[in-house]
Short mmCIF file of C-alpha atoms and ligand atoms in Angstrom, two decimals:
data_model
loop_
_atom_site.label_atom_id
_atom_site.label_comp_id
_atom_site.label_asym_id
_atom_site.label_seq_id
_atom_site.Cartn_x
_atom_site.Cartn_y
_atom_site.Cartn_z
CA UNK A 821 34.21 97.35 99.40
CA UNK A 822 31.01 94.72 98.62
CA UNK A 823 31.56 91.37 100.01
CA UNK A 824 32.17 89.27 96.82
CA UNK A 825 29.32 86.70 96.10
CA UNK A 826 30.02 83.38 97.43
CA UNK A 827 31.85 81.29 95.04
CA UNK A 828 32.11 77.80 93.54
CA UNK A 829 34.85 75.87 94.79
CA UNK A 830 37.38 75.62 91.68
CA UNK A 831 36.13 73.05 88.99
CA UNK A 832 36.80 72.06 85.96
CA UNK A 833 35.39 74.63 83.29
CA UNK A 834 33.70 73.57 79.71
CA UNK A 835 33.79 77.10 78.25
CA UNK A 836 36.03 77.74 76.67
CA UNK A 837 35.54 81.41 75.19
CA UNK A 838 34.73 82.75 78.83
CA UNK A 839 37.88 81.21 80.22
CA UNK A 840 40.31 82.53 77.17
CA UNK A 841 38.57 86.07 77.76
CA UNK A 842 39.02 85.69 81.32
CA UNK A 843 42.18 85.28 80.70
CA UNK A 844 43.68 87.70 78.34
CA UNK A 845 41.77 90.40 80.72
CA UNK A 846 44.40 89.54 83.49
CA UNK A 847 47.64 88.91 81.39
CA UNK A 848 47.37 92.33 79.33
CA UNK A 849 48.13 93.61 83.35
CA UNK A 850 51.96 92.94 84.33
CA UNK A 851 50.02 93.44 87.49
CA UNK A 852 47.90 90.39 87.30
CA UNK A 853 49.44 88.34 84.87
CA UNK A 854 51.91 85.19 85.12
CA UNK A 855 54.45 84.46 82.93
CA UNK A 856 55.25 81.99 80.05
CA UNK A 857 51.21 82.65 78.36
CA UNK A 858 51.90 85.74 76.96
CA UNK A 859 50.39 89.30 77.58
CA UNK A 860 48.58 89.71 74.76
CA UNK A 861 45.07 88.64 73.72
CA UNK A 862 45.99 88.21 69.96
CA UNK A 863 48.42 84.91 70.05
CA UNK A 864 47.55 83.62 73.96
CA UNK A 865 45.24 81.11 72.61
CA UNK A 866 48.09 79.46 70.40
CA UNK A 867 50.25 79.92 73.21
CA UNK A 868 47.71 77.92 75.84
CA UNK A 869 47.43 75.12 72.83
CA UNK A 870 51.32 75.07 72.84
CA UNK A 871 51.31 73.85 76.27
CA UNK A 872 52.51 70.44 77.02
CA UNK A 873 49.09 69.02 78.73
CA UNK A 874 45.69 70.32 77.16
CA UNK A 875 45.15 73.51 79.02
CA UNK A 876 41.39 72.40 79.13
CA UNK A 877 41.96 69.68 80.78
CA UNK A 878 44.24 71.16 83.51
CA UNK A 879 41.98 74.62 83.88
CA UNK A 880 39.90 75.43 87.24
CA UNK A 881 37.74 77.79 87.29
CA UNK A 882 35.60 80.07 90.30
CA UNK A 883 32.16 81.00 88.94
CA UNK A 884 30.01 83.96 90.77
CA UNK A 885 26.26 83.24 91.72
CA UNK A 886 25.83 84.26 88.03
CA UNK A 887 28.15 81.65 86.54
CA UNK A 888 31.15 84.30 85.41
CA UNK A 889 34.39 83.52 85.86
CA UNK A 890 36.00 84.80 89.02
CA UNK A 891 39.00 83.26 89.29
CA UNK A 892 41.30 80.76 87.12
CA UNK A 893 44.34 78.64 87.03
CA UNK A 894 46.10 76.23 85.19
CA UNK A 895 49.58 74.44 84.64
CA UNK A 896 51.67 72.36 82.77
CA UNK A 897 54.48 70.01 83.71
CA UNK A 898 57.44 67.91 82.71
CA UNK A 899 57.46 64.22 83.99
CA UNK A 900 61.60 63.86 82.43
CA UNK A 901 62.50 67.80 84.66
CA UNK A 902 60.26 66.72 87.41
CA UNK A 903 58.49 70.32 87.89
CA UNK A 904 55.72 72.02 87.17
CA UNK A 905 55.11 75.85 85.82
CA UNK A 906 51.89 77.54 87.11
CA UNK A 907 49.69 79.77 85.12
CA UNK A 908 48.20 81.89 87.37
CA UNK A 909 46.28 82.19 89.48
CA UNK A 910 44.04 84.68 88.26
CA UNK A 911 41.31 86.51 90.56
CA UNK A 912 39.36 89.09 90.26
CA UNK A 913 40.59 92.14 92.88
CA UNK A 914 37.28 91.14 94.81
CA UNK A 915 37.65 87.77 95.22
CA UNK A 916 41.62 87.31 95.41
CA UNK A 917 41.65 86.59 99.24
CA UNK A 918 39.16 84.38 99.49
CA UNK A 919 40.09 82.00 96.39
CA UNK A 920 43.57 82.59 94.81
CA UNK A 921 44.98 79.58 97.98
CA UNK A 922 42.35 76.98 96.68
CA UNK A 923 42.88 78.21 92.90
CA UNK A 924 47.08 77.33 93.78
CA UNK A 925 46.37 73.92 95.13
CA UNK A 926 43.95 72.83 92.82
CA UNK A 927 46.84 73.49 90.21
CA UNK A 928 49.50 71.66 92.77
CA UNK A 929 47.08 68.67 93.05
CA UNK A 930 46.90 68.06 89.47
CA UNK A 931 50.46 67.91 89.33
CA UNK A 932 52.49 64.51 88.78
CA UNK A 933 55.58 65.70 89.89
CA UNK A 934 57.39 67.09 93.55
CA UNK A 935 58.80 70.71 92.06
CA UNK A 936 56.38 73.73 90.92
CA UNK A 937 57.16 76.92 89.47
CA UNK A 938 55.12 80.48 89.09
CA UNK A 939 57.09 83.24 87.33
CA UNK A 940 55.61 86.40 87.51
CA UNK A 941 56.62 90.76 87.11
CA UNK A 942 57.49 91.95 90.20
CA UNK A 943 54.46 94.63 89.97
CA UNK A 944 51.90 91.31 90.75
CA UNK A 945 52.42 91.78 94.20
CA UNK A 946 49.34 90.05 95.36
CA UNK A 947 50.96 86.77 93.52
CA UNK A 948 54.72 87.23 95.93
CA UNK A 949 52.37 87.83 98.64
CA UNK A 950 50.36 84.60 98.50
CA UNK A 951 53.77 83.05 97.69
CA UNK A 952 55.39 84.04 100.49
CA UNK A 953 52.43 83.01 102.96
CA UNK A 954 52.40 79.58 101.37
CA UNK A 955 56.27 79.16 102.04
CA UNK A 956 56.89 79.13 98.49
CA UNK A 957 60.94 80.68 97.78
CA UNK A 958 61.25 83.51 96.10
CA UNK A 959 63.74 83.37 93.69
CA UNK A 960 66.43 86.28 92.30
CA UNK A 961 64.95 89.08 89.45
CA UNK A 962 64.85 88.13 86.18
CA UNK A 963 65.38 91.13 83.11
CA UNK A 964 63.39 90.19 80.57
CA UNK A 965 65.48 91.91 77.82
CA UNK A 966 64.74 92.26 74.03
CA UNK A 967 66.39 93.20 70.46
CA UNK A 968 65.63 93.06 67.09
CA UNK A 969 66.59 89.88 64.99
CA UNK A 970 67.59 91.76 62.43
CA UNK A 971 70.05 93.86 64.78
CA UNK A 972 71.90 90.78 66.23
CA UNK A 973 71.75 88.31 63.04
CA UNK A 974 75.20 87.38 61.80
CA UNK A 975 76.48 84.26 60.11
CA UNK A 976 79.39 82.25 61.72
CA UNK A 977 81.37 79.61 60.11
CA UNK A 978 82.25 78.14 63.60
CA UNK A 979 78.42 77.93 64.89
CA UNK A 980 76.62 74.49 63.62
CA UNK A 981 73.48 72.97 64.50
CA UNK A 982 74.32 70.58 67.60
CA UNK A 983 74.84 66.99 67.02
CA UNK A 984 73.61 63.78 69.03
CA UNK A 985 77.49 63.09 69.51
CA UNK A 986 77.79 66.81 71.60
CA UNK A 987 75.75 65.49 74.38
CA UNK A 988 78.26 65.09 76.82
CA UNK A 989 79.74 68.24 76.19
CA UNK A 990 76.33 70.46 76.08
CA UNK A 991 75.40 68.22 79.19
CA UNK A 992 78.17 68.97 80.99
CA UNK A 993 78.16 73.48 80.05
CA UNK A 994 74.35 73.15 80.98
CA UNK A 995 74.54 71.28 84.52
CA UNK A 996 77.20 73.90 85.20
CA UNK A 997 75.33 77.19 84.24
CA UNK A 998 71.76 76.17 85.11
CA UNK A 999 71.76 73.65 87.55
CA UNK A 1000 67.77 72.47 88.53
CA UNK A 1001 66.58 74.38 85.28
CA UNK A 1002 63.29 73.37 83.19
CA UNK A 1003 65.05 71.33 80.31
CA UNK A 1004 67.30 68.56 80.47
CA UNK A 1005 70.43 68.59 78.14
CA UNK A 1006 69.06 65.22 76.50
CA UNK A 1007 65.94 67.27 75.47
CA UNK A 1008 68.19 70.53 74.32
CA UNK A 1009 70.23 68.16 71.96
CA UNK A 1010 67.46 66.19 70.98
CA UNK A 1011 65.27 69.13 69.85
CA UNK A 1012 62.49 68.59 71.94
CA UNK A 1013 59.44 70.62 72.78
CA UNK A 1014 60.60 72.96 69.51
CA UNK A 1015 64.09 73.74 70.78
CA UNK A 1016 66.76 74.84 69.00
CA UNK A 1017 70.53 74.13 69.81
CA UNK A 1018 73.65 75.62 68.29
CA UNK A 1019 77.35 74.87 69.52
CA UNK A 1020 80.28 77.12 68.81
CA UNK A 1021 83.55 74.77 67.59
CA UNK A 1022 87.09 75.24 68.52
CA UNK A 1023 87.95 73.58 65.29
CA UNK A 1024 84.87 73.98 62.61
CA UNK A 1025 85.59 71.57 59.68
CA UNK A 1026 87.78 69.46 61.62
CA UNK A 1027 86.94 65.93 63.62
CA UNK A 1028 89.45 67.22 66.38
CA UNK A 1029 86.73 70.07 67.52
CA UNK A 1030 86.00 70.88 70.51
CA UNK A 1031 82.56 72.24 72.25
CA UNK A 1032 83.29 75.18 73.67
CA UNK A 1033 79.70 76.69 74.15
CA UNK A 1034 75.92 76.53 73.64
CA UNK A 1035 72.95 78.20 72.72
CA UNK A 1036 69.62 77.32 72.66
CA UNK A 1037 66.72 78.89 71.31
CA UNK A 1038 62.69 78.49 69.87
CA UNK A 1039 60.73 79.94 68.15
CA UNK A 1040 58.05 81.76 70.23
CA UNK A 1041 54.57 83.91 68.92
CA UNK A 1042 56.75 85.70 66.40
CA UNK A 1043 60.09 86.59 68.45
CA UNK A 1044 63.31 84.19 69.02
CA UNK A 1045 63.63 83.05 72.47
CA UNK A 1046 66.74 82.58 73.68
CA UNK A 1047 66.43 79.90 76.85
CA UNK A 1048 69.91 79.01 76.85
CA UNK A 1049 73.79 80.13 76.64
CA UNK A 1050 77.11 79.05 78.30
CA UNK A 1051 80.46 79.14 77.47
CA UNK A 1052 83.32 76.87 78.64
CA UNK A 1053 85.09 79.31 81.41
CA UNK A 1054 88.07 78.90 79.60
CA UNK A 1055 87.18 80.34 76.30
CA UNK A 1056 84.89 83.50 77.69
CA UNK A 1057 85.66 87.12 76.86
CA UNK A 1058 86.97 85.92 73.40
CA UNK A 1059 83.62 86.76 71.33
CA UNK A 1060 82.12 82.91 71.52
CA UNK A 1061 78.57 84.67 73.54
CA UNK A 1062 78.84 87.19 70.40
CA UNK A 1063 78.53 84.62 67.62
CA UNK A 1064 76.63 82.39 68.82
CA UNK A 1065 73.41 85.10 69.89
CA UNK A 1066 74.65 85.95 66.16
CA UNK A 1067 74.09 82.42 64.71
CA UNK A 1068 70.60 81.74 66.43
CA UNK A 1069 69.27 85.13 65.10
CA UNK A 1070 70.36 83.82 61.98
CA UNK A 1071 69.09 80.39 62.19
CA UNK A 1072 65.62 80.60 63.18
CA UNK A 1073 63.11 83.29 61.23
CA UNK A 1074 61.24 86.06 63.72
CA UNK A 1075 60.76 89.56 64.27
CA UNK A 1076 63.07 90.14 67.79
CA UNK A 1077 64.84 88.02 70.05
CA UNK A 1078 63.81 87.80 73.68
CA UNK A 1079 65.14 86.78 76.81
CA UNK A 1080 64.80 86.46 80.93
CA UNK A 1081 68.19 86.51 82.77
CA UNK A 1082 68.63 86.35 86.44
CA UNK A 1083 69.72 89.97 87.57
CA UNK A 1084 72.49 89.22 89.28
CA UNK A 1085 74.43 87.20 86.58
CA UNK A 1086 76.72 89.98 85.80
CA UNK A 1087 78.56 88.88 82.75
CA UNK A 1088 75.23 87.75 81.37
CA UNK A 1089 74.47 90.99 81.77
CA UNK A 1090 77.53 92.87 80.78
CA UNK A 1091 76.82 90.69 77.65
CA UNK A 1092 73.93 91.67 76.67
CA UNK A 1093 73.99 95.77 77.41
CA UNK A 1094 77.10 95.75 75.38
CA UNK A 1095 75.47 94.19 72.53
CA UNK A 1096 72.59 96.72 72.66
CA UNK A 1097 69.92 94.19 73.97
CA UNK A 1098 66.31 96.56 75.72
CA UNK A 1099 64.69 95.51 78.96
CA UNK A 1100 61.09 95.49 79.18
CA UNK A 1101 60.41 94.27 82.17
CA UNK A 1102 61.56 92.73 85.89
CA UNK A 1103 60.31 88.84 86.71
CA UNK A 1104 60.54 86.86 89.53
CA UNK A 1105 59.96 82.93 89.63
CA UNK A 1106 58.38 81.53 93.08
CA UNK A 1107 58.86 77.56 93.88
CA UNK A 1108 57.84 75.24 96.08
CA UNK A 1109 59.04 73.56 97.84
CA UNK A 1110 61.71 75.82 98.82
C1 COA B 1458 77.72 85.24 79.84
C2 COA B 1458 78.63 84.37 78.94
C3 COA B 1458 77.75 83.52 78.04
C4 COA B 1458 79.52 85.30 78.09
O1 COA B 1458 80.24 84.51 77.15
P1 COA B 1458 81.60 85.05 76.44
O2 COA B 1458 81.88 84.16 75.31
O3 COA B 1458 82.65 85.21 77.47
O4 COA B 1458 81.13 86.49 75.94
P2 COA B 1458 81.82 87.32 74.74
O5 COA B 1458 83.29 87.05 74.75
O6 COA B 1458 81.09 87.06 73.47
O7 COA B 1458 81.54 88.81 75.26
C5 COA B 1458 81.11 89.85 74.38
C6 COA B 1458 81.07 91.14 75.19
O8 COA B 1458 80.19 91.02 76.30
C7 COA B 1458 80.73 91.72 77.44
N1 COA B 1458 81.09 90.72 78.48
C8 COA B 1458 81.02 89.38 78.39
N2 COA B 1458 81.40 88.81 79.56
C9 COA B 1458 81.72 89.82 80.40
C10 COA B 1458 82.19 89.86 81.74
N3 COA B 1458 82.42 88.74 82.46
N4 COA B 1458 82.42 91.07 82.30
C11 COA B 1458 82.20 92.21 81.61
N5 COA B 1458 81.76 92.23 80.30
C12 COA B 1458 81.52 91.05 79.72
C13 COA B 1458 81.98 92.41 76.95
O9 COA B 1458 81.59 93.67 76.44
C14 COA B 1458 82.41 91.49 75.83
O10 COA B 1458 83.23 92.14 74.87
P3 COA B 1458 84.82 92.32 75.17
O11 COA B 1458 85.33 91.00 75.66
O12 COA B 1458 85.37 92.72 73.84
O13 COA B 1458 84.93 93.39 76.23
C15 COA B 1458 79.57 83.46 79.80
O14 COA B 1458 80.19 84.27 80.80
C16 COA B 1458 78.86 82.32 80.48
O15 COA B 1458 78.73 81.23 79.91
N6 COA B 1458 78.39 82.53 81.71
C17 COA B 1458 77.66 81.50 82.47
C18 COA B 1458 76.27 81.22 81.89
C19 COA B 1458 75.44 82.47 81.71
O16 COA B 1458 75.43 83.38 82.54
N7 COA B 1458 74.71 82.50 80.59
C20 COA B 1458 73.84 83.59 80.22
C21 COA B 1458 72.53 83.47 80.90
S1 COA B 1458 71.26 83.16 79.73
#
């Protein structure tokens, strides 16, 4: 193989067509593409505009002797989670060994909080690699599953939109089925960021009702995605998962529904085959520290 041209150390980057083609050419390959962007050029530069910091202003770049882009990376964060998710880094194959460590830490550097996350398919291998030798933890497999709206849309008298007075109650189903995740209950209920929350009621109609699950949902390039869904242990297998994935998909408009859940969460799981949800594809999330 040709030694790679020596490269610029990463830098901030003013163009901005080079940098989107950049990088739709590595997200259309599971094998070089991060998740959370998308993986398709029609859409990704909505879904880079969507991000909470201007993805301008957080991009680095590596330019060849001829000023292409080599490499890139960029990142957006949450000051109320504490964390940070990672987009990238993208190399070319050439230059991947000698840049995609400074690419990582120029994103770290930027970043105002302690907790970072990369999520990525499991065929990027040169990404769980340069995890692993940085001592970021590797985290369980995530299915990223799929079904069409249409398929699991079904109106349900005891799903309503959440309330400010269901904090407590969402809080508490949320800090017990996704401990250290990337939105807070406050911003769940609140209907932050775009999101979309939906309770199931022991007693719909009534003032005595009780919160007996959650789901949360956004709207995302199209598709529903559903980020969210617990129900209180002691009202499972009684068909409260079933309307509630049936409320959202009526709720919000959108061609499927989509989802990552961690592959060892075997009801989840159990859930979702039985209702005749696809997977597409296998993810894993990398953090640091670990
Ligand atoms: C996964 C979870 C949401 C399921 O909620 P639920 O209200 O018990 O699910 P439902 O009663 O609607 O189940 C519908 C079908 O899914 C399947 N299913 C659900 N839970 C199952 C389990 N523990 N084991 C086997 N099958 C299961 C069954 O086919 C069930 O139908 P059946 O009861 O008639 O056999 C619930 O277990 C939970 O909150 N778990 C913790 C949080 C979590 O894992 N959330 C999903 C990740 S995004």
């Amino acid at each position: 193989m040709t030694e790679p041209t020596p490269a610029s150390a990463p830098a901030a980057c003013s163009d901005r067509a080079a940098a989107l083609r950049f990088i739709a050419s590595m997200q259309t390959d599971p094998a070089t593409a991060t998740a959370y962007v998308g993986t398709l050029e029609e859409g990704l530069e909505t879904e880079l505009e969507d991000l909470d910091q201007d993805w301008m202003d957080t991009l680095r770049v590596c330019l060849d002797s001829d000023g292409s882009i080599t490499g890139a990376v960029l990142l957006e964060w949450d000051d109320e989670v504490g964390m940070s998710w990672i987009h990238g880094p993208w190399c070319t194959p050439d230059t991947w060994d000698r840049d995609a460590v400074d690419l990582l830490r120029a994103a770290v550097e930027q970043a105002p909080v302690g907790r970072h996350e990369i999520y990525a398919d499991l065929s990027n291998t040169r990404l769980a690699d340069l995890a692993a030798d940085q001592g970021w933890r590797g985290g369980t497999a995530h299915c990223v599953m799929r079904i069409s709206r249409e398929a699991a849309a079904q109106a349900d008298g005891s799903v309503r939109p959440v309330r400010p007075g269901d904090l407590d109650a969402v809080r508490a189903l949320h800090e017990a089925a996704f401990p250290g995740t990337y939105a807070t209950a406050r911003q769940l209920v609140d209907g932050d960021q775009g999101y979309r929350t939906l309770v199931a009621d022991s007693s719909p109609g009534s003032s005595d009702g009780k919160v007996i699950g959650f789901i949360t949902g956004q709207e995302d390039d199209g598709d529903v995605y559903l980020d969210f869904l617990a129900v209180d242990p002691a009202h499972r297998r009684q068909g409260v998962a079933r309307r509630l994935i049936g409320a959202l998909a009526a709720h919000l408009p959108g061609e499927d529904m989509t989802l990552t859940v961690a592959d060892t969460s075997e009801a989840a799981l159990a859930l979702y085959d039985a209702l005749g949800w696809e997977r597409t594809a296998t993810t894993r999330g990398y953090r640091w520290p670990a």
